[in-house]
mmCIF file of C-alpha atoms and ligand atoms in Angstrom:
data_model
loop_
_atom_site.group_PDB
_atom_site.id
_atom_site.type_symbol
_atom_site.label_atom_id
_atom_site.label_comp_id
_atom_site.label_asym_id
_atom_site.label_seq_id
_atom_site.Cartn_x
_atom_site.Cartn_y
_atom_site.Cartn_z
ATOM 1 C CA UNK A 1 52.830 -203.802 -36.701
ATOM 2 C CA UNK A 2 55.476 -207.234 -37.323
ATOM 3 C CA UNK A 3 54.033 -209.434 -39.937
ATOM 4 C CA UNK A 4 55.957 -212.651 -42.365
ATOM 5 C CA UNK A 5 56.085 -212.870 -45.633
ATOM 6 C CA UNK A 6 52.917 -214.882 -46.393
ATOM 7 C CA UNK A 7 52.831 -216.716 -49.865
ATOM 8 C CA UNK A 8 49.506 -218.156 -49.596
ATOM 9 C CA UNK A 9 49.950 -219.973 -52.617
ATOM 10 C CA UNK A 10 53.707 -221.838 -53.308
ATOM 11 C CA UNK A 11 53.388 -220.993 -56.871
ATOM 12 C CA UNK A 12 52.561 -217.790 -56.665
ATOM 13 C CA UNK A 13 50.208 -217.366 -59.134
ATOM 14 C CA UNK A 14 47.776 -214.677 -59.629
ATOM 15 C CA UNK A 15 44.128 -215.716 -58.356
ATOM 16 C CA UNK A 16 41.099 -213.593 -60.449
ATOM 17 C CA UNK A 17 41.599 -210.834 -58.556
ATOM 18 C CA UNK A 18 45.013 -210.144 -59.946
ATOM 19 C CA UNK A 19 44.358 -211.210 -63.049
ATOM 20 C CA UNK A 20 41.302 -208.263 -63.634
ATOM 21 C CA UNK A 21 43.783 -205.735 -61.488
ATOM 22 C CA UNK A 22 46.402 -206.267 -64.144
ATOM 23 C CA UNK A 23 43.819 -206.353 -67.280
ATOM 24 C CA UNK A 24 43.281 -202.464 -65.607
ATOM 25 C CA UNK A 25 46.926 -201.741 -65.404
ATOM 26 C CA UNK A 26 47.299 -202.562 -69.182
ATOM 27 C CA UNK A 27 44.365 -200.768 -70.777
ATOM 28 C CA UNK A 28 42.256 -198.985 -68.036
ATOM 29 C CA UNK A 29 39.817 -197.126 -68.941
ATOM 30 C CA UNK A 30 38.370 -200.618 -69.865
ATOM 31 C CA UNK A 31 34.485 -202.374 -69.892
ATOM 32 C CA UNK A 32 34.300 -205.338 -67.713
ATOM 33 C CA UNK A 33 33.292 -206.994 -70.526
ATOM 34 C CA UNK A 34 36.509 -206.284 -72.431
ATOM 35 C CA UNK A 35 38.580 -207.393 -69.477
ATOM 36 C CA UNK A 36 36.742 -210.980 -69.348
ATOM 37 C CA UNK A 37 36.903 -211.264 -73.144
ATOM 38 C CA UNK A 38 40.754 -211.084 -72.881
ATOM 39 C CA UNK A 39 41.749 -212.737 -69.896
ATOM 40 C CA UNK A 40 39.740 -215.603 -70.123
ATOM 41 C CA UNK A 41 37.652 -215.192 -67.118
ATOM 42 C CA UNK A 42 33.612 -215.649 -67.079
ATOM 43 C CA UNK A 43 31.750 -212.427 -67.283
ATOM 44 C CA UNK A 44 30.391 -213.196 -63.453
ATOM 45 C CA UNK A 45 33.757 -213.748 -62.153
ATOM 46 C CA UNK A 46 35.089 -210.453 -63.536
ATOM 47 C CA UNK A 47 31.944 -208.776 -62.168
ATOM 48 C CA UNK A 48 32.725 -210.132 -58.713
ATOM 49 C CA UNK A 49 36.199 -209.347 -58.750
ATOM 50 C CA UNK A 50 35.759 -205.715 -60.219
ATOM 51 C CA UNK A 51 33.365 -205.342 -57.370
ATOM 52 C CA UNK A 52 35.891 -206.310 -54.266
ATOM 53 C CA UNK A 53 38.441 -204.175 -56.099
ATOM 54 C CA UNK A 54 36.418 -201.274 -56.199
ATOM 55 C CA UNK A 55 35.143 -201.710 -52.609
ATOM 56 C CA UNK A 56 39.176 -202.317 -51.082
ATOM 57 C CA UNK A 57 40.009 -199.079 -53.367
ATOM 58 C CA UNK A 58 42.914 -200.482 -55.805
ATOM 59 C CA UNK A 59 40.477 -199.572 -58.992
ATOM 60 C CA UNK A 60 37.426 -196.660 -59.459
ATOM 61 C CA UNK A 61 34.274 -196.929 -61.702
ATOM 62 C CA UNK A 62 34.520 -193.984 -64.005
ATOM 63 C CA UNK A 63 31.393 -191.942 -65.827
ATOM 64 C CA UNK A 64 29.066 -194.335 -67.564
ATOM 65 C CA UNK A 65 30.111 -194.507 -71.532
ATOM 66 C CA UNK A 66 27.623 -195.028 -74.388
ATOM 67 C CA UNK A 67 27.969 -197.777 -76.059
ATOM 68 C CA UNK A 68 28.627 -197.593 -80.014
ATOM 69 C CA UNK A 69 25.930 -195.953 -81.881
ATOM 70 C CA UNK A 70 23.203 -199.222 -82.659
ATOM 71 C CA UNK A 71 25.390 -201.096 -80.823
ATOM 72 C CA UNK A 72 26.154 -202.717 -77.303
ATOM 73 C CA UNK A 73 24.735 -201.548 -74.322
ATOM 74 C CA UNK A 74 26.089 -198.378 -72.296
ATOM 75 C CA UNK A 75 28.858 -199.226 -69.658
ATOM 76 C CA UNK A 76 30.837 -198.040 -67.019
ATOM 77 C CA UNK A 77 34.573 -198.301 -67.424
ATOM 78 C CA UNK A 78 36.657 -199.382 -64.693
ATOM 79 C CA UNK A 79 40.617 -197.956 -64.283
ATOM 80 C CA UNK A 80 43.059 -197.864 -61.156
ATOM 81 C CA UNK A 81 42.588 -196.046 -58.407
ATOM 82 C CA UNK A 82 46.507 -193.841 -57.853
ATOM 83 C CA UNK A 83 44.978 -191.560 -55.451
ATOM 84 C CA UNK A 84 44.041 -193.557 -52.327
ATOM 85 C CA UNK A 85 46.835 -195.622 -51.300
ATOM 86 C CA UNK A 86 50.830 -195.440 -52.054
ATOM 87 C CA UNK A 87 53.893 -197.835 -51.565
ATOM 88 C CA UNK A 88 57.174 -197.351 -50.562
ATOM 89 C CA UNK A 89 60.439 -198.748 -52.154
ATOM 90 C CA UNK A 90 63.881 -198.478 -50.873
ATOM 91 C CA UNK A 91 66.570 -199.519 -52.733
ATOM 92 C CA UNK A 92 69.947 -200.492 -51.484
ATOM 93 C CA UNK A 93 73.227 -199.694 -53.474
ATOM 94 C CA UNK A 94 76.856 -199.873 -53.317
ATOM 95 C CA UNK A 95 77.285 -195.950 -51.882
ATOM 96 C CA UNK A 96 73.440 -194.872 -51.157
ATOM 97 C CA UNK A 97 70.302 -195.622 -50.636
ATOM 98 C CA UNK A 98 67.233 -194.768 -52.654
ATOM 99 C CA UNK A 99 63.929 -194.032 -51.261
ATOM 100 C CA UNK A 100 60.607 -193.450 -52.825
ATOM 101 C CA UNK A 101 56.679 -192.990 -52.996
ATOM 102 C CA UNK A 102 55.238 -194.697 -55.991
ATOM 103 C CA UNK A 103 51.134 -195.030 -56.658
ATOM 104 C CA UNK A 104 49.542 -198.692 -57.968
ATOM 105 C CA UNK A 105 50.865 -197.742 -61.452
ATOM 106 C CA UNK A 106 54.514 -198.104 -60.378
ATOM 107 C CA UNK A 107 55.091 -194.200 -61.301
ATOM 108 C CA UNK A 108 57.434 -192.536 -58.654
ATOM 109 C CA UNK A 109 55.546 -189.825 -57.029
ATOM 110 C CA UNK A 110 58.181 -188.824 -54.874
ATOM 111 C CA UNK A 111 62.381 -189.678 -54.388
ATOM 112 C CA UNK A 112 65.079 -189.138 -52.102
ATOM 113 C CA UNK A 113 68.602 -190.229 -52.226
ATOM 114 C CA UNK A 114 71.082 -190.387 -49.416
ATOM 115 C CA UNK A 115 74.490 -191.025 -49.123
ATOM 116 C CA UNK A 116 75.105 -193.965 -46.891
ATOM 117 C CA UNK A 117 76.952 -192.933 -43.605
ATOM 118 C CA UNK A 118 77.465 -195.329 -41.237
ATOM 119 C CA UNK A 119 76.504 -199.116 -40.290
ATOM 120 C CA UNK A 120 73.461 -200.734 -41.382
ATOM 121 C CA UNK A 121 71.519 -199.682 -38.781
ATOM 122 C CA UNK A 122 72.310 -195.888 -39.351
ATOM 123 C CA UNK A 123 71.292 -196.853 -43.190
ATOM 124 C CA UNK A 124 67.927 -198.225 -42.397
ATOM 125 C CA UNK A 125 67.155 -195.357 -39.512
ATOM 126 C CA UNK A 126 67.912 -192.749 -41.888
ATOM 127 C CA UNK A 127 65.961 -194.525 -44.913
ATOM 128 C CA UNK A 128 62.915 -194.460 -42.421
ATOM 129 C CA UNK A 129 62.930 -191.362 -41.391
ATOM 130 C CA UNK A 130 63.004 -190.252 -44.949
ATOM 131 C CA UNK A 131 60.200 -192.312 -45.852
ATOM 132 C CA UNK A 132 57.507 -190.890 -43.300
ATOM 133 C CA UNK A 133 58.882 -187.894 -44.306
ATOM 134 C CA UNK A 134 57.996 -188.243 -47.606
ATOM 135 C CA UNK A 135 54.442 -189.745 -47.149
ATOM 136 C CA UNK A 136 53.831 -186.947 -44.316
ATOM 137 C CA UNK A 137 54.389 -184.279 -47.801
ATOM 138 C CA UNK A 138 51.820 -186.476 -49.322
ATOM 139 C CA UNK A 139 48.805 -186.667 -47.655
ATOM 140 C CA UNK A 140 46.043 -188.011 -48.690
ATOM 141 C CA UNK A 141 46.938 -191.138 -49.746
ATOM 142 C CA UNK A 142 47.339 -194.473 -47.505
ATOM 143 C CA UNK A 143 51.132 -195.495 -47.415
ATOM 144 C CA UNK A 144 50.297 -199.316 -47.737
ATOM 145 C CA UNK A 145 53.907 -201.194 -47.297
ATOM 146 C CA UNK A 146 57.634 -200.913 -47.959
ATOM 147 C CA UNK A 147 59.315 -203.044 -50.354
ATOM 148 C CA UNK A 148 63.050 -203.302 -49.923
ATOM 149 C CA UNK A 149 65.381 -204.438 -52.696
ATOM 150 C CA UNK A 150 69.428 -204.699 -52.776
ATOM 151 C CA UNK A 151 72.285 -206.753 -54.723
ATOM 152 C CA UNK A 152 73.819 -209.734 -52.987
ATOM 153 C CA UNK A 153 72.386 -212.610 -51.710
ATOM 154 C CA UNK A 154 68.380 -211.804 -50.353
ATOM 155 C CA UNK A 155 66.502 -214.111 -48.715
ATOM 156 C CA UNK A 156 62.745 -212.891 -49.103
ATOM 157 C CA UNK A 157 61.578 -216.054 -46.674
ATOM 158 C CA UNK A 158 63.091 -214.400 -43.850
ATOM 159 C CA UNK A 159 63.332 -210.750 -44.516
ATOM 160 C CA UNK A 160 67.534 -210.950 -44.828
ATOM 161 C CA UNK A 161 70.127 -210.079 -46.472
ATOM 162 C CA UNK A 162 72.488 -212.658 -45.860
ATOM 163 C CA UNK A 163 75.450 -211.361 -47.979
ATOM 164 C CA UNK A 164 75.941 -208.432 -49.705
ATOM 165 C CA UNK A 165 79.646 -207.963 -49.729
ATOM 166 C CA UNK A 166 79.783 -204.006 -51.308
ATOM 167 C CA UNK A 167 78.100 -202.041 -48.475
ATOM 168 C CA UNK A 168 79.401 -204.576 -46.456
ATOM 169 C CA UNK A 169 75.824 -206.431 -44.927
ATOM 170 C CA UNK A 170 75.509 -209.607 -43.585
ATOM 171 C CA UNK A 171 72.887 -211.542 -41.499
ATOM 172 C CA UNK A 172 71.043 -208.180 -41.633
ATOM 173 C CA UNK A 173 67.260 -208.811 -40.656
ATOM 174 C CA UNK A 174 66.113 -205.957 -42.750
ATOM 175 C CA UNK A 175 62.604 -206.625 -42.897
ATOM 176 C CA UNK A 176 62.064 -207.086 -38.752
ATOM 177 C CA UNK A 177 64.468 -203.636 -38.764
ATOM 178 C CA UNK A 178 62.319 -201.840 -41.029
ATOM 179 C CA UNK A 179 59.010 -202.322 -39.789
ATOM 180 C CA UNK A 180 59.804 -201.770 -36.543
ATOM 181 C CA UNK A 181 61.043 -198.097 -37.505
ATOM 182 C CA UNK A 182 58.155 -197.542 -39.921
ATOM 183 C CA UNK A 183 55.394 -199.683 -37.964
ATOM 184 C CA UNK A 184 54.838 -200.849 -42.257
ATOM 185 C CA UNK A 185 54.478 -204.240 -43.645
ATOM 186 C CA UNK A 186 57.783 -205.135 -45.291
ATOM 187 C CA UNK A 187 58.560 -207.021 -48.221
ATOM 188 C CA UNK A 188 62.305 -207.592 -49.389
ATOM 189 C CA UNK A 189 64.082 -209.164 -52.633
ATOM 190 C CA UNK A 190 67.483 -209.268 -54.637
ATOM 191 C CA UNK A 191 67.238 -206.156 -56.566
ATOM 192 C CA UNK A 192 67.483 -208.493 -60.032
ATOM 193 C CA UNK A 193 64.660 -210.241 -58.746
ATOM 194 C CA UNK A 194 62.502 -206.897 -57.974
ATOM 195 C CA UNK A 195 63.435 -205.739 -61.481
ATOM 196 C CA UNK A 196 61.983 -208.657 -63.208
ATOM 197 C CA UNK A 197 59.015 -208.237 -61.133
ATOM 198 C CA UNK A 198 58.783 -204.244 -62.410
ATOM 199 C CA UNK A 199 59.303 -205.793 -65.621
ATOM 200 C CA UNK A 200 56.716 -207.685 -66.009
ATOM 201 C CA UNK A 201 53.821 -205.147 -64.098
ATOM 202 C CA UNK A 202 55.409 -202.124 -66.147
ATOM 203 C CA UNK A 203 57.305 -202.661 -68.491
ATOM 204 C CA UNK A 204 57.971 -205.068 -71.434
ATOM 205 C CA UNK A 205 54.994 -207.181 -71.720
ATOM 206 C CA UNK A 206 56.838 -210.449 -73.082
ATOM 207 C CA UNK A 207 58.505 -210.649 -70.658
ATOM 208 C CA UNK A 208 55.348 -212.609 -68.563
ATOM 209 C CA UNK A 209 55.391 -215.703 -70.680
ATOM 210 C CA UNK A 210 59.535 -216.219 -69.711
ATOM 211 C CA UNK A 211 62.193 -213.701 -69.096
ATOM 212 C CA UNK A 212 65.938 -213.807 -68.279
ATOM 213 C CA UNK A 213 67.020 -209.906 -66.435
ATOM 214 C CA UNK A 214 71.035 -209.239 -66.069
ATOM 215 C CA UNK A 215 71.848 -206.415 -63.796
ATOM 216 C CA UNK A 216 75.091 -204.789 -64.386
ATOM 217 C CA UNK A 217 76.065 -201.886 -62.524
ATOM 218 C CA UNK A 218 78.346 -201.925 -59.407
ATOM 219 C CA UNK A 219 77.149 -205.140 -58.861
ATOM 220 C CA UNK A 220 76.191 -208.149 -61.251
ATOM 221 C CA UNK A 221 72.885 -210.454 -60.388
ATOM 222 C CA UNK A 222 70.850 -212.199 -63.009
ATOM 223 C CA UNK A 223 67.184 -213.197 -62.591
ATOM 224 C CA UNK A 224 64.857 -215.386 -64.407
ATOM 225 C CA UNK A 225 60.893 -215.868 -64.340
ATOM 226 C CA UNK A 226 58.262 -218.360 -65.795
ATOM 227 C CA UNK A 227 54.718 -217.184 -65.986
ATOM 228 C CA UNK A 228 54.374 -215.597 -62.548
ATOM 229 C CA UNK A 229 56.704 -217.478 -61.178
ATOM 230 C CA UNK A 230 60.164 -215.557 -60.174
ATOM 231 C CA UNK A 231 62.609 -218.084 -59.110
ATOM 232 C CA UNK A 232 64.416 -217.616 -56.289
ATOM 233 C CA UNK A 233 65.389 -220.760 -55.523
ATOM 234 C CA UNK A 234 65.764 -223.725 -51.929
ATOM 235 C CA UNK A 235 68.482 -221.421 -51.062
ATOM 236 C CA UNK A 236 67.399 -217.800 -52.211
ATOM 237 C CA UNK A 237 70.240 -217.867 -53.741
ATOM 238 C CA UNK A 238 69.252 -217.532 -57.815
ATOM 239 C CA UNK A 239 71.105 -215.469 -60.101
ATOM 240 C CA UNK A 240 74.307 -215.264 -58.095
ATOM 241 C CA UNK A 241 76.657 -214.917 -61.670
ATOM 242 C CA UNK A 242 78.790 -212.039 -59.959
ATOM 243 C CA UNK A 243 81.527 -214.990 -59.702
ATOM 244 C CA UNK A 244 80.618 -216.656 -62.747
ATOM 245 C CA UNK A 245 84.247 -216.654 -65.231
ATOM 246 C CA UNK A 246 84.683 -213.822 -68.587
ATOM 247 C CA UNK A 247 87.171 -213.578 -70.878
ATOM 248 C CA UNK A 248 89.720 -211.714 -68.586
ATOM 249 C CA UNK A 249 92.812 -211.768 -66.291
ATOM 250 C CA UNK A 250 91.715 -209.152 -63.764
ATOM 251 C CA UNK A 251 91.877 -210.337 -60.048
ATOM 252 C CA UNK A 252 88.914 -210.586 -57.860
ATOM 253 C CA UNK A 253 88.215 -209.946 -54.448
ATOM 254 C CA UNK A 254 87.095 -213.473 -54.074
ATOM 255 C CA UNK A 255 90.806 -214.991 -55.084
ATOM 256 C CA UNK A 256 90.135 -216.363 -58.738
ATOM 257 C CA UNK A 257 90.285 -214.604 -62.237
ATOM 258 C CA UNK A 258 88.132 -213.684 -64.369
ATOM 259 C CA UNK A 259 84.979 -213.103 -62.426
ATOM 260 C CA UNK A 260 82.089 -210.991 -64.481
ATOM 261 C CA UNK A 261 81.889 -208.461 -61.633
ATOM 262 C CA UNK A 262 85.544 -207.836 -61.318
ATOM 263 C CA UNK A 263 85.950 -207.361 -64.706
ATOM 264 C CA UNK A 264 82.778 -205.749 -66.104
ATOM 265 C CA UNK A 265 81.012 -203.696 -63.239
ATOM 266 C CA UNK A 266 80.421 -200.023 -63.055
ATOM 267 C CA UNK A 267 83.694 -199.762 -60.694
ATOM 268 C CA UNK A 268 85.878 -202.063 -63.153
ATOM 269 C CA UNK A 269 85.063 -199.903 -65.986
ATOM 270 C CA UNK A 270 85.745 -196.658 -64.195
ATOM 271 C CA UNK A 271 89.252 -198.448 -62.534
ATOM 272 C CA UNK A 272 89.807 -198.625 -66.404
ATOM 273 C CA UNK A 273 88.575 -195.342 -67.723
ATOM 274 C CA UNK A 274 91.121 -193.857 -64.466
ATOM 275 C CA UNK A 275 93.918 -195.405 -65.903
ATOM 276 C CA UNK A 276 93.000 -194.273 -69.242
ATOM 277 C CA UNK A 277 92.981 -191.083 -68.253
ATOM 278 C CA UNK A 278 89.511 -190.960 -69.530
ATOM 279 C CA UNK A 279 88.126 -189.594 -66.312
ATOM 280 C CA UNK A 280 90.093 -188.548 -62.957
ATOM 281 C CA UNK A 281 87.792 -189.083 -60.437
ATOM 282 C CA UNK A 282 86.063 -192.468 -59.963
ATOM 283 C CA UNK A 283 82.222 -191.378 -60.602
ATOM 284 C CA UNK A 284 80.604 -193.025 -63.020
ATOM 285 C CA UNK A 285 78.111 -190.345 -64.289
ATOM 286 C CA UNK A 286 81.480 -188.415 -65.097
ATOM 287 C CA UNK A 287 82.035 -191.374 -67.739
ATOM 288 C CA UNK A 288 78.372 -191.436 -69.087
ATOM 289 C CA UNK A 289 78.453 -188.185 -69.072
ATOM 290 C CA UNK A 290 81.779 -187.895 -71.815
ATOM 291 C CA UNK A 291 80.129 -190.703 -73.181
ATOM 292 C CA UNK A 292 77.078 -189.023 -73.911
ATOM 293 C CA UNK A 293 79.078 -185.980 -75.307
ATOM 294 C CA UNK A 294 80.571 -188.496 -77.971
ATOM 295 C CA UNK A 295 83.753 -188.490 -76.538
ATOM 296 C CA UNK A 296 85.840 -191.047 -78.374
ATOM 297 C CA UNK A 297 87.515 -193.414 -75.644
ATOM 298 C CA UNK A 298 84.850 -192.781 -73.236
ATOM 299 C CA UNK A 299 81.991 -194.404 -75.664
ATOM 300 C CA UNK A 300 84.768 -197.068 -76.512
ATOM 301 C CA UNK A 301 85.001 -198.101 -73.462
ATOM 302 C CA UNK A 302 81.432 -198.486 -72.567
ATOM 303 C CA UNK A 303 80.836 -200.306 -75.837
ATOM 304 C CA UNK A 304 83.361 -202.816 -75.507
ATOM 305 C CA UNK A 305 81.540 -203.534 -71.764
ATOM 306 C CA UNK A 306 78.212 -203.973 -73.714
ATOM 307 C CA UNK A 307 79.720 -206.290 -76.232
ATOM 308 C CA UNK A 308 81.461 -208.491 -73.562
ATOM 309 C CA UNK A 309 78.155 -208.192 -71.350
ATOM 310 C CA UNK A 310 76.063 -209.399 -74.470
ATOM 311 C CA UNK A 311 78.331 -212.099 -74.402
ATOM 312 C CA UNK A 312 77.097 -213.268 -70.794
ATOM 313 C CA UNK A 313 73.733 -212.794 -71.767
ATOM 314 C CA UNK A 314 73.822 -215.318 -74.900
ATOM 315 C CA UNK A 315 74.959 -217.931 -72.379
ATOM 316 C CA UNK A 316 71.712 -217.413 -70.499
ATOM 317 C CA UNK A 317 70.106 -217.120 -73.380
ATOM 318 C CA UNK A 318 71.407 -220.396 -74.703
ATOM 319 C CA UNK A 319 70.827 -222.043 -71.226
ATOM 320 C CA UNK A 320 66.855 -220.636 -70.633
ATOM 321 C CA UNK A 321 65.521 -219.857 -73.613
ATOM 322 C CA UNK A 322 63.149 -216.956 -72.240
ATOM 323 C CA UNK A 323 60.877 -214.796 -74.885
ATOM 324 C CA UNK A 324 63.356 -211.795 -73.643
ATOM 325 C CA UNK A 325 66.486 -211.048 -71.938
ATOM 326 C CA UNK A 326 66.551 -207.394 -70.124
ATOM 327 C CA UNK A 327 69.458 -205.325 -69.679
ATOM 328 C CA UNK A 328 69.978 -203.362 -66.553
ATOM 329 C CA UNK A 329 73.467 -201.503 -67.890
ATOM 330 C CA UNK A 330 73.878 -198.027 -67.415
ATOM 331 C CA UNK A 331 75.923 -197.681 -70.966
ATOM 332 C CA UNK A 332 73.054 -200.712 -72.984
ATOM 333 C CA UNK A 333 70.471 -198.192 -71.145
ATOM 334 C CA UNK A 334 71.349 -194.692 -72.103
ATOM 335 C CA UNK A 335 74.242 -194.421 -74.253
ATOM 336 C CA UNK A 336 73.534 -194.577 -78.088
ATOM 337 C CA UNK A 337 75.572 -197.502 -79.691
ATOM 338 C CA UNK A 338 75.894 -199.812 -76.897
ATOM 339 C CA UNK A 339 72.765 -201.598 -76.668
ATOM 340 C CA UNK A 340 73.791 -202.353 -80.610
ATOM 341 C CA UNK A 341 77.193 -203.635 -79.557
ATOM 342 C CA UNK A 342 75.382 -205.691 -76.612
ATOM 343 C CA UNK A 343 73.358 -207.464 -79.625
ATOM 344 C CA UNK A 344 76.571 -207.772 -81.529
ATOM 345 C CA UNK A 345 77.913 -209.740 -78.427
ATOM 346 C CA UNK A 346 74.856 -211.744 -77.828
ATOM 347 C CA UNK A 347 75.209 -213.127 -81.952
ATOM 348 C CA UNK A 348 78.755 -213.675 -81.927
ATOM 349 C CA UNK A 349 78.395 -215.992 -79.219
ATOM 350 C CA UNK A 350 74.793 -217.316 -79.105
ATOM 351 C CA UNK A 351 74.435 -220.965 -80.599
ATOM 352 C CA UNK A 352 70.455 -220.458 -81.095
ATOM 353 C CA UNK A 353 69.333 -219.264 -84.640
ATOM 354 C CA UNK A 354 66.329 -215.977 -83.222
ATOM 355 C CA UNK A 355 66.068 -212.461 -83.674
ATOM 356 C CA UNK A 356 68.845 -210.914 -81.560
ATOM 357 C CA UNK A 357 66.606 -207.464 -81.299
ATOM 358 C CA UNK A 358 63.507 -209.545 -80.450
ATOM 359 C CA UNK A 359 65.288 -211.118 -77.094
ATOM 360 C CA UNK A 360 67.886 -208.722 -76.072
ATOM 361 C CA UNK A 361 66.121 -205.618 -74.864
ATOM 362 C CA UNK A 362 66.862 -203.003 -72.497
ATOM 363 C CA UNK A 363 65.113 -202.124 -69.335
ATOM 364 C CA UNK A 364 62.011 -199.919 -69.206
ATOM 365 C CA UNK A 365 62.736 -197.973 -66.541
ATOM 366 C CA UNK A 366 66.373 -195.949 -67.434
ATOM 367 C CA UNK A 367 67.370 -193.328 -64.447
ATOM 368 C CA UNK A 368 64.509 -194.961 -62.608
ATOM 369 C CA UNK A 369 65.508 -198.883 -62.081
ATOM 370 C CA UNK A 370 66.195 -198.530 -58.554
ATOM 371 C CA UNK A 371 63.377 -197.006 -57.188
ATOM 372 C CA UNK A 372 60.823 -199.117 -59.289
ATOM 373 C CA UNK A 373 62.683 -202.152 -58.796
ATOM 374 C CA UNK A 374 61.778 -201.445 -55.188
ATOM 375 C CA UNK A 375 58.477 -200.579 -54.958
ATOM 376 C CA UNK A 376 57.780 -203.578 -57.532
ATOM 377 C CA UNK A 377 58.662 -205.975 -54.100
ATOM 378 C CA UNK A 378 55.709 -205.017 -52.437
ATOM 379 C CA UNK A 379 53.133 -204.359 -55.540
ATOM 380 C CA UNK A 380 54.416 -207.624 -57.375
ATOM 381 C CA UNK A 381 52.687 -209.244 -54.028
ATOM 382 C CA UNK A 382 49.584 -206.553 -54.433
ATOM 383 C CA UNK A 383 48.920 -207.332 -58.092
ATOM 384 C CA UNK A 384 49.233 -211.087 -57.317
ATOM 385 C CA UNK A 385 46.236 -211.273 -54.926
ATOM 386 C CA UNK A 386 45.276 -207.837 -54.625
ATOM 387 C CA UNK A 387 42.337 -207.721 -52.192
ATOM 388 C CA UNK A 388 44.042 -210.489 -49.417
ATOM 389 C CA UNK A 389 47.236 -207.781 -49.318
ATOM 390 C CA UNK A 390 45.272 -204.418 -49.008
ATOM 391 C CA UNK A 391 43.388 -206.374 -46.256
ATOM 392 C CA UNK A 392 46.151 -207.512 -44.579
ATOM 393 C CA UNK A 393 48.542 -204.425 -44.877
ATOM 394 C CA UNK A 394 46.157 -201.529 -44.720
ATOM 395 C CA UNK A 395 43.655 -203.757 -42.071
ATOM 396 C CA UNK A 396 40.688 -205.131 -41.611
ATOM 397 C CA UNK A 397 38.588 -202.259 -42.083
ATOM 398 C CA UNK A 398 39.256 -201.622 -45.985
HETATM 399 ZN ZN1 ZN B 401 85.010 -213.199 -57.922
#
């Protein structure tokens, strides 16, 4: 089964089925009448959409509940059916691949981490084998499709990693390669855009109005969305800020001085930690563990980075004025004091008066952002066009 990405509506706005499914995701179990009230859809539209969603196996009806004493009629609440379908997520990082299975609530049900060994074909081979093994272990639920997320320049429309310098992938047709290996439909996207999709669906609800996201790990990139539209750009290159200048004299591999990624990425911070004798091997988890154990120099290094990250976030915020900016950075997400330092850096650099704590938030998925973002690549499509997506991915029999 080889399919190309379909985008039924160029604006990528959810239809009524998607609106109902998201209301059930947010607040289920829930009465249809409450869905109508909260979404502004007519009761008839909610009723038709719910029937379609029940038929295709995304939601289920719960036992009838009596109305409050003397008020209202009994009703049949609806909720997500998390037992019928799973999706797979594959996340490509600098040194390893994460393979995971998620239910339609975005919860990770199984995952594995594979160190890279060899060229892209070898990495995709191992990921596909692992994915099919995880799925075989689960039994029961049907695997709908695969979401794939990676840093670097990713073109979802053609299913290609255009250029991801860190693992050295360029012009790799990931979608076709994975569809051939798994027999499943595959969707791919940049992991910053995928992380936004994950937040919008399963994380911070204010991101649904407008959101920017800054990812700082071994790679640095960004993304933004307004309403349902996660911006890709005509070259699918939106969010490529790795080589924007920050205040530093670090020489970057691109030949310029003071690039964001060369100065503030996990690799850059680790290099500094080794120079200062804080860690004796380039393993970020070592630095994180020390910082969490309140090792002064380790914490200081991460707090300094968080402050710099906050300054960069302020530039994005002043440019885009989003409702909220999500920062995905392991210090900010996990080490006490780092989120405050990022907010201090933000406040020191932004020129727009607003509540810093309200706009700058940490990721909703600390420790799980890789599998959840990869799964969100395909779950995002499912929540926009649920019935059409299930019919297309699972076959006309559903
Ligand atoms: Zn550079």
